[in-house]
Amino acid sequence: MFEFDQYLGFLAFLAILTIGFWLLIFLTAIIPYWIGGALMERLREIKESKKSKQ
């Protein structure tokens, strides 16, 4: 059926595929959420600083 080197190649392929899948999920879901939260917090700080100046 499979020789040992083919088995290792298949396992390497599965590992790379899995890493790529989770990296794609991370880049499309977590990074924009983090950037959006940071922007909202920054805008809130700017509004509060304007209120305190008045």
Coordinates of C-alpha atoms in Angstrom, one line a residue:
M1 CA 0.0 0.0 0.0
F2 CA 2.1 3.0 1.3
E3 CA 5.8 3.0 1.8
F4 CA 7.1 4.8 4.9
D5 CA 8.3 7.9 3.0
Q6 CA 5.0 8.3 1.3
Y7 CA 3.3 8.0 4.7
L8 CA 5.5 10.8 6.0
G9 CA 4.8 12.9 3.0
F10 CA 1.1 12.5 3.5
L11 CA 1.4 13.4 7.1
A12 CA 3.4 16.5 6.2
F13 CA 0.8 17.5 3.7
L14 CA -2.0 17.1 6.3
A15 CA 0.0 19.2 8.8
I16 CA 0.6 22.0 6.3
L17 CA -3.0 21.9 5.2
T18 CA -4.2 22.1 8.8
I19 CA -1.8 24.9 9.7
G20 CA -2.9 26.9 6.6
F21 CA -6.6 26.4 7.5
W22 CA -6.1 27.8 11.1
L23 CA -3.9 30.6 9.8
L24 CA -6.7 31.6 7.4
I25 CA -9.3 31.5 10.1
F26 CA -7.0 33.6 12.4
L27 CA -6.3 36.2 9.7
T28 CA -9.8 36.6 8.6
A29 CA -11.6 36.6 12.0
I30 CA -9.4 37.5 14.9
I31 CA -7.1 40.2 13.4
P32 CA -10.0 42.4 12.0
Y33 CA -11.8 42.0 15.4
W34 CA -8.7 43.1 17.2
I35 CA -8.2 46.1 14.9
G36 CA -11.8 47.1 15.1
G37 CA -11.8 46.9 18.9
A38 CA -8.6 49.0 19.1
L39 CA -10.2 51.7 16.8
M40 CA -13.4 51.8 18.8
E41 CA -11.4 52.2 22.0
R42 CA -9.3 55.0 20.4
L43 CA -12.4 56.9 19.2
R44 CA -13.9 56.6 22.7
E45 CA -10.7 58.1 24.2
I46 CA -10.8 61.0 21.7
K47 CA -14.4 61.7 22.5
E48 CA -13.7 61.7 26.3
S49 CA -10.7 64.0 25.8
K50 CA -12.9 66.4 23.8
K51 CA -15.5 66.3 26.6
S52 CA -13.0 67.1 29.3
K53 CA -11.6 70.1 27.3
Q54 CA -15.0 71.7 27.1

